[in-house]
mmCIF file of C-alpha atoms in Angstrom:
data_model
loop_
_atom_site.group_PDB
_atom_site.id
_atom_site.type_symbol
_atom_site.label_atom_id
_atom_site.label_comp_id
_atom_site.label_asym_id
_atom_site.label_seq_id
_atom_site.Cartn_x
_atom_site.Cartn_y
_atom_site.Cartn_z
ATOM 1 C CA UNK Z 211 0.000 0.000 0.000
ATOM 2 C CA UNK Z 212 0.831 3.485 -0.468
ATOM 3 C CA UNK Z 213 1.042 5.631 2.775
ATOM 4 C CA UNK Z 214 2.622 8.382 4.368
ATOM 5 C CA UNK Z 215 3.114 8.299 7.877
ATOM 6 C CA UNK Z 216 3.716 12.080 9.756
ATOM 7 C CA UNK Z 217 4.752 10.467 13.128
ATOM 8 C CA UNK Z 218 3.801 14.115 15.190
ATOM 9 C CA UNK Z 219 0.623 15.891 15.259
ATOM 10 C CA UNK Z 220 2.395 18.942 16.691
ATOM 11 C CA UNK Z 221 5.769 20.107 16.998
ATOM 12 C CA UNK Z 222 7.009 22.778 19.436
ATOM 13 C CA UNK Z 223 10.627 24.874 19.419
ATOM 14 C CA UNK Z 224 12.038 28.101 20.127
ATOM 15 C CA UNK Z 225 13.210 30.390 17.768
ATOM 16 C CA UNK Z 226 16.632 29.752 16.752
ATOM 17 C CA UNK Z 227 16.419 26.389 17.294
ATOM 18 C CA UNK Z 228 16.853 23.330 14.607
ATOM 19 C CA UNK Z 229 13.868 21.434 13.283
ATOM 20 C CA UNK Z 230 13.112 18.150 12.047
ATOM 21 C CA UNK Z 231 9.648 17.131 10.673
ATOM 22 C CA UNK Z 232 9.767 14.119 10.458
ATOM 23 C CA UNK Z 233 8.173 12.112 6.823
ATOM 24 C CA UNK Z 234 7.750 8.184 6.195
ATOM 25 C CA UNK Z 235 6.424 6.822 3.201
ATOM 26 C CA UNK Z 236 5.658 3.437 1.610
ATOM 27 C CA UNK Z 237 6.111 3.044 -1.963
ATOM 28 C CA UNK Z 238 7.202 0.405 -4.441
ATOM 29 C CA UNK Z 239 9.568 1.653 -6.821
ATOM 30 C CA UNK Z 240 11.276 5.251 -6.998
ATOM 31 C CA UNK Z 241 9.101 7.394 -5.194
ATOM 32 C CA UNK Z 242 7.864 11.141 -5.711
ATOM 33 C CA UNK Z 243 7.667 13.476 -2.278
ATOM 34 C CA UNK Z 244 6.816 17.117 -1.452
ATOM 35 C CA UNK Z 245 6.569 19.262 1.368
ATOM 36 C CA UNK Z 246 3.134 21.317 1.008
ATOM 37 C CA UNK Z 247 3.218 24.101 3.892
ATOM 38 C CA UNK Z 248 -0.011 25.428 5.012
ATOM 39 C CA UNK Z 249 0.402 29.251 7.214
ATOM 40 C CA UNK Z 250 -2.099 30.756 9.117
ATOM 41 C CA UNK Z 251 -5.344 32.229 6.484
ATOM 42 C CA UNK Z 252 -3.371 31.023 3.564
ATOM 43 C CA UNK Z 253 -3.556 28.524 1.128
ATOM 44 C CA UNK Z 254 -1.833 25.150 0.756
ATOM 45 C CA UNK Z 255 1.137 25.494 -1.064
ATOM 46 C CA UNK Z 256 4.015 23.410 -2.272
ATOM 47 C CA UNK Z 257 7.593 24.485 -0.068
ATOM 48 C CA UNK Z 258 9.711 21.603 -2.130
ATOM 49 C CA UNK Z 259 10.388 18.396 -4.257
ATOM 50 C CA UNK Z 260 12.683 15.764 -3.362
ATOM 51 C CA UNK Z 261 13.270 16.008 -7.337
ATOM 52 C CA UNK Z 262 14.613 19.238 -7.143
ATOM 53 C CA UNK Z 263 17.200 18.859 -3.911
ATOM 54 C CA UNK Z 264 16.368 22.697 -3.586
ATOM 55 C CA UNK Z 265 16.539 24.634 -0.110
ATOM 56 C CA UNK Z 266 13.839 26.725 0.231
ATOM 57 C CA UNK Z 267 13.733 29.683 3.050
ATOM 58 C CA UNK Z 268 15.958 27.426 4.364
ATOM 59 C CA UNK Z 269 14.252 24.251 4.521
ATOM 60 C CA UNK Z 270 15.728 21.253 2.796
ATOM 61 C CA UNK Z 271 14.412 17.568 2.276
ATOM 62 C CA UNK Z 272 16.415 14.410 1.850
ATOM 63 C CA UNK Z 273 15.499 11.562 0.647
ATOM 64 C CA UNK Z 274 16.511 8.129 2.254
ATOM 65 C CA UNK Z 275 15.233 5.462 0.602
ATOM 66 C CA UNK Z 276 16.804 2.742 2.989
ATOM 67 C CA UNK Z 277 14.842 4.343 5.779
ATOM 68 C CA UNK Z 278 11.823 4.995 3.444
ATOM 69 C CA UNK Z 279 11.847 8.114 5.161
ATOM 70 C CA UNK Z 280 11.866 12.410 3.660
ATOM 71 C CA UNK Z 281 12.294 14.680 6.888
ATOM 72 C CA UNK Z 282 11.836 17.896 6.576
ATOM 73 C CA UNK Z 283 14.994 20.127 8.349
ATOM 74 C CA UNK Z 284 15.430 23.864 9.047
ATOM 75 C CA UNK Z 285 19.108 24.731 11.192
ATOM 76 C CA UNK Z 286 17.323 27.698 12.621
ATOM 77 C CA UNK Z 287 13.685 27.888 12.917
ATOM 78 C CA UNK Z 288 11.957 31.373 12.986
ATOM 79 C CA UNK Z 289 8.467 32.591 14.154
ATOM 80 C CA UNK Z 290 7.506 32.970 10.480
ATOM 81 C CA UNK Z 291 8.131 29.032 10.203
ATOM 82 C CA UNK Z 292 5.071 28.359 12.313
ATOM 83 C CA UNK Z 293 2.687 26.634 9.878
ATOM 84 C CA UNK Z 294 0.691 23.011 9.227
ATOM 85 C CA UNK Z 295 3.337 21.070 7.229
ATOM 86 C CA UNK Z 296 2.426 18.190 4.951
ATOM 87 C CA UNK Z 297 4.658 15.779 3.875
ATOM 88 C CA UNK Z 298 2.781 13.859 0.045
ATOM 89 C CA UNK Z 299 3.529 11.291 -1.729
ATOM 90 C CA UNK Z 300 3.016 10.907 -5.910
ATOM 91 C CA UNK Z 301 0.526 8.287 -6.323
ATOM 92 C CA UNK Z 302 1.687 4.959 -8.896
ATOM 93 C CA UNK Z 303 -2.236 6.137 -10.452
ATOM 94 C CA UNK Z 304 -0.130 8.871 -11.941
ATOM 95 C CA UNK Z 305 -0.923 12.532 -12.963
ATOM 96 C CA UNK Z 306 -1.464 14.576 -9.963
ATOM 97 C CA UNK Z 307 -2.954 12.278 -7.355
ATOM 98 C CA UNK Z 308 -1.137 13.089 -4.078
ATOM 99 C CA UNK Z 309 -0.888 11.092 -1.086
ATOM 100 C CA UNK Z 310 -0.592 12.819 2.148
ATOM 101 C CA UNK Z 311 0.309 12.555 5.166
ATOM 102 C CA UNK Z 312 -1.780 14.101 8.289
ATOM 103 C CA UNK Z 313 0.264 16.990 8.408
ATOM 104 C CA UNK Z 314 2.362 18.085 11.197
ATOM 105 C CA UNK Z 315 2.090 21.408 13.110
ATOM 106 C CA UNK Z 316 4.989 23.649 14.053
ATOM 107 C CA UNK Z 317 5.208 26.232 16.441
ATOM 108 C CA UNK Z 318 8.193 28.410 16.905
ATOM 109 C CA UNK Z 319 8.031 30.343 20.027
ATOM 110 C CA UNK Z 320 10.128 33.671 20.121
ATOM 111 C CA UNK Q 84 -2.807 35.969 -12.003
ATOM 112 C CA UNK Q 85 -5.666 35.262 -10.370
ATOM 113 C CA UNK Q 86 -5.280 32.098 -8.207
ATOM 114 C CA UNK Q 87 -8.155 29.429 -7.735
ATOM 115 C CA UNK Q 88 -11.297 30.527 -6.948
ATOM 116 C CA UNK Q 89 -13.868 27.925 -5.324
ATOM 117 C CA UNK Q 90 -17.426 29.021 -4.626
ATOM 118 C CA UNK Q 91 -19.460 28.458 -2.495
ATOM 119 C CA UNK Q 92 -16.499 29.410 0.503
ATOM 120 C CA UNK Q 93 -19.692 27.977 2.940
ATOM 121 C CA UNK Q 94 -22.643 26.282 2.826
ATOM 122 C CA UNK Q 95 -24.838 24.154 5.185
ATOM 123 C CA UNK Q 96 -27.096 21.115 3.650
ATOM 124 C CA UNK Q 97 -29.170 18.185 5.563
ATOM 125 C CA UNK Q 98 -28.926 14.925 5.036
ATOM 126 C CA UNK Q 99 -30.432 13.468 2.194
ATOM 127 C CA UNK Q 100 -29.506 16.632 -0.123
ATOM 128 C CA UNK Q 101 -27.007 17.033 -2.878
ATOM 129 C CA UNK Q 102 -24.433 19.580 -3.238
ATOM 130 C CA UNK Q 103 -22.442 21.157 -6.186
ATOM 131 C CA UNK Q 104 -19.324 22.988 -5.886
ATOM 132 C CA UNK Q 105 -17.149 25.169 -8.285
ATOM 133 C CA UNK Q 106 -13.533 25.572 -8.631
ATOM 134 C CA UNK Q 107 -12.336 28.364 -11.313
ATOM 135 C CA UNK Q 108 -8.450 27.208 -12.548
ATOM 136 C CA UNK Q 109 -5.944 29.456 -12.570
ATOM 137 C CA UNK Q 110 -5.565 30.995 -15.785
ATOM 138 C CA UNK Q 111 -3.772 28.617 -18.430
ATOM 139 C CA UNK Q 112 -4.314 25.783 -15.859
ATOM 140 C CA UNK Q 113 -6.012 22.784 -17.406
ATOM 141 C CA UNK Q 114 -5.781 20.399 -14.733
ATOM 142 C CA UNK Q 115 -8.239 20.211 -12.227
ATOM 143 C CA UNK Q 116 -7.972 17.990 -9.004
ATOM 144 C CA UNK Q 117 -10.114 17.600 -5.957
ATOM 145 C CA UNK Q 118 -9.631 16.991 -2.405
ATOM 146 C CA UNK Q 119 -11.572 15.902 0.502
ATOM 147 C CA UNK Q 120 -9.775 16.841 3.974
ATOM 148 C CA UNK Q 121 -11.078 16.105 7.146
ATOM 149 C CA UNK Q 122 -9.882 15.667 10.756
ATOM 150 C CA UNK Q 123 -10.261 12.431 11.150
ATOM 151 C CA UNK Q 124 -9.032 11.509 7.482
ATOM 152 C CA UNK Q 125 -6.955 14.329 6.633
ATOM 153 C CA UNK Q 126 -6.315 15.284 2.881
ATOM 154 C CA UNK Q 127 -7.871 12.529 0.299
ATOM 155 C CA UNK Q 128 -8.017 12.519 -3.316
ATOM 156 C CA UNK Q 129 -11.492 12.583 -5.266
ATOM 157 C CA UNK Q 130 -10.361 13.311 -8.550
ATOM 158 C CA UNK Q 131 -8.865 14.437 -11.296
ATOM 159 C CA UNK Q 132 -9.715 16.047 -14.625
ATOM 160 C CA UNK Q 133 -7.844 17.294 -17.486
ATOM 161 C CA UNK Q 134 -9.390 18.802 -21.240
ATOM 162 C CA UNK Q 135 -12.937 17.831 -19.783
ATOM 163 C CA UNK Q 136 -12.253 13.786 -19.181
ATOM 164 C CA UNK Q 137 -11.400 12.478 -15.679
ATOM 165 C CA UNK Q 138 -8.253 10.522 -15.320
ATOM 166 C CA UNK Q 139 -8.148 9.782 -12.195
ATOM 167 C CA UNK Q 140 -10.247 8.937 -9.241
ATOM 168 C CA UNK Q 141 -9.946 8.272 -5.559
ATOM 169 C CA UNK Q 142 -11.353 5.922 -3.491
ATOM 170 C CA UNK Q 143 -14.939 7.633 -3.018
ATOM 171 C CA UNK Q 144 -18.498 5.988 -3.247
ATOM 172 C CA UNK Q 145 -20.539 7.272 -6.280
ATOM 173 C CA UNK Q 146 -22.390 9.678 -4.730
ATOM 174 C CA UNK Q 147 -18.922 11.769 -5.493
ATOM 175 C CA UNK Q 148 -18.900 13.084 -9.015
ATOM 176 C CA UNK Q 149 -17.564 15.960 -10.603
ATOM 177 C CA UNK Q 150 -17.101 17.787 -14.287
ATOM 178 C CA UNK Q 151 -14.761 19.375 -16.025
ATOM 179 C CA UNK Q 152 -16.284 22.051 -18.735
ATOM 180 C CA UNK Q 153 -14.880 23.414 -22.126
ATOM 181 C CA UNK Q 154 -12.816 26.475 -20.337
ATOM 182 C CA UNK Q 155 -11.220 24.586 -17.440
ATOM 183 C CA UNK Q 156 -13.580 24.745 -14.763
ATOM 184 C CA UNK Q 157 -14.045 21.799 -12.330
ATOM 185 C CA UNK Q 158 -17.740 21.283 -10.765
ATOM 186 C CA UNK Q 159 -17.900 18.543 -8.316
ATOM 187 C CA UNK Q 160 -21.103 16.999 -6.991
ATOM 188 C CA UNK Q 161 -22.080 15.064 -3.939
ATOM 189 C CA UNK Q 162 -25.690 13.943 -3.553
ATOM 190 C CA UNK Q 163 -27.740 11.869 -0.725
ATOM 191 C CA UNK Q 164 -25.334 13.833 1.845
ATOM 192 C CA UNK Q 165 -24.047 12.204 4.597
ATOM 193 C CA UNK Q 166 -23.236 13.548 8.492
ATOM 194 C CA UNK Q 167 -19.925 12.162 7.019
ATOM 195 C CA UNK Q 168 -19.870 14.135 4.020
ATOM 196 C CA UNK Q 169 -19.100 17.350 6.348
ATOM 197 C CA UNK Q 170 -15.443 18.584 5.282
ATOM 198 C CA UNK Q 171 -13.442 21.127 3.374
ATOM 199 C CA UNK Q 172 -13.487 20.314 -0.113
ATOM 200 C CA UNK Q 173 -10.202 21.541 -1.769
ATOM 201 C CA UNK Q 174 -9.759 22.233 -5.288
ATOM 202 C CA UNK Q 175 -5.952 22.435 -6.758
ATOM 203 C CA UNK Q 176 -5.080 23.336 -10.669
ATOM 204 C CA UNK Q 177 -2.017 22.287 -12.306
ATOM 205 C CA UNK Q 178 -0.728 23.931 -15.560
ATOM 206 C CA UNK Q 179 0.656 21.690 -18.494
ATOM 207 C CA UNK Q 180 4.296 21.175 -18.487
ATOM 208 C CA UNK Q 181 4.362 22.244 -15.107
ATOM 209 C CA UNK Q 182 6.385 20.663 -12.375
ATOM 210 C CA UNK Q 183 5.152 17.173 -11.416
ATOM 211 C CA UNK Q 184 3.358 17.666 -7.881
ATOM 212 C CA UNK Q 185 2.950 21.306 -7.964
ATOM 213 C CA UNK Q 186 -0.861 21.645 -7.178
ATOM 214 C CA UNK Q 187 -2.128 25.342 -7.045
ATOM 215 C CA UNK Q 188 -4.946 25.076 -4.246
ATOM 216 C CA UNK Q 189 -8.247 27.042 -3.570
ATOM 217 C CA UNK Q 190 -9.058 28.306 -0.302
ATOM 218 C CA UNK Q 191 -11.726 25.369 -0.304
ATOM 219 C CA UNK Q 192 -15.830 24.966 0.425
ATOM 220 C CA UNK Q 193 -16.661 24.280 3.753
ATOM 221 C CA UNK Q 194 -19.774 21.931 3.691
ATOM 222 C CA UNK Q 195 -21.399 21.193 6.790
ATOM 223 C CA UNK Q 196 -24.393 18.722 6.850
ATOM 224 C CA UNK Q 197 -26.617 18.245 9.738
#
């Protein structure tokens, strides 16, 4: 089956600190991920690809396809970073099916 | 550019009734997908439609249809509403040639059903 698995409903740091979402998938074959990024009154929007191995206000995604796993990683989180994070999954159906994951919360507290 | 525009932002039905919602692409966008997200079930796929055919569909009984007309915009219907039918219905475009994944997504239709 395909699933992705967002192990923490809510995460909590102070500003300056690192953060790790955290991103498990199961796939068979060479899988497709994304970060979608939700803020507060905005709309769901994509932050990265795995595809692109891009850093993006200063996020950055590996993937580790031993560990089946894409975590999400910022060195130094900032109050602006506080948002509902999504980790998704391109579906074997093709096109632009998604598969996500139940999202993950962060709060960074000044 | 405009982004994607769904309408109604809010409605309330009873049980029993059906629903229709609209999604407006973003200009240029062909691609029209659909999402169902919940608390309990989070973010799940209904469909998908591209030049007016559907080419993809989730996991949803078949009281979950939708449309795709001549200028790019998505209508998706729901009828015989169910308690469980209460969610945010999402609606994300996607341009052709575009990068794989990138979804462009409404600000949703809240449907509550009581």
């Amino acid at each position: 089956a395909q699933r992705v698995t967002q192990p923490e409903k809510l995460l909590s740091v102070f500003k300056g600190a690192p953060v790790e979402l955290k991103c498990n998938y199961s796939y068979s074959g060479s899988p497709e991920l994304f970060w979608y990024v939700q803020y507060s009154r905005q709309r769901l929007q994509l932050l990265l690809r795995h595809i692109s191995r891009e850093s993006i206000k200063g996020f950055t995604a590996d993937l580790n396809k031993g560990e089946t796993s894409f975590h999400l990683k910022k060195p130094f989180a900032q109050e602006e970073d506080s948002a509902m994070y999504y980790c998704a999954l391109k579906s074997s159906g093709g096109y632009n099916k998604l598969i996500f994951g139940a999202g993950t919360r962060l709060a960074v507290h000044p | 550019k405009a982004g994607v525009t769904q309408t109604p932002r809010y409605l309330i039905k009873t049980r029993g009734q059906q629903v229709t919602l609209s999604c407006s692409p973003i200009s240029g966008h062909r691609s029209v997908s659909w999402y169902q997200q919940t608390p309990g079930q989070g973010l799940q796929f209904l469909f998908e439609y591209f030049s007016e055919t559907q080419r993809n569909k989730g996991n949803f009984p078949g009281r979950f249809s939708g449309r795709q007309f001549s200028n790019s915009r998505s209508e998706m219907n729901v009828s015989t509403l169910e308690l469980g039918d209460s969610a945010l219905y999402l609606c994300a475009s996607t341009k052709a040639g575009g990068l794989p994944g990138e979804l462009f997504f409404g600000e949703g239709s809240r449907l509550t059903v009581l």
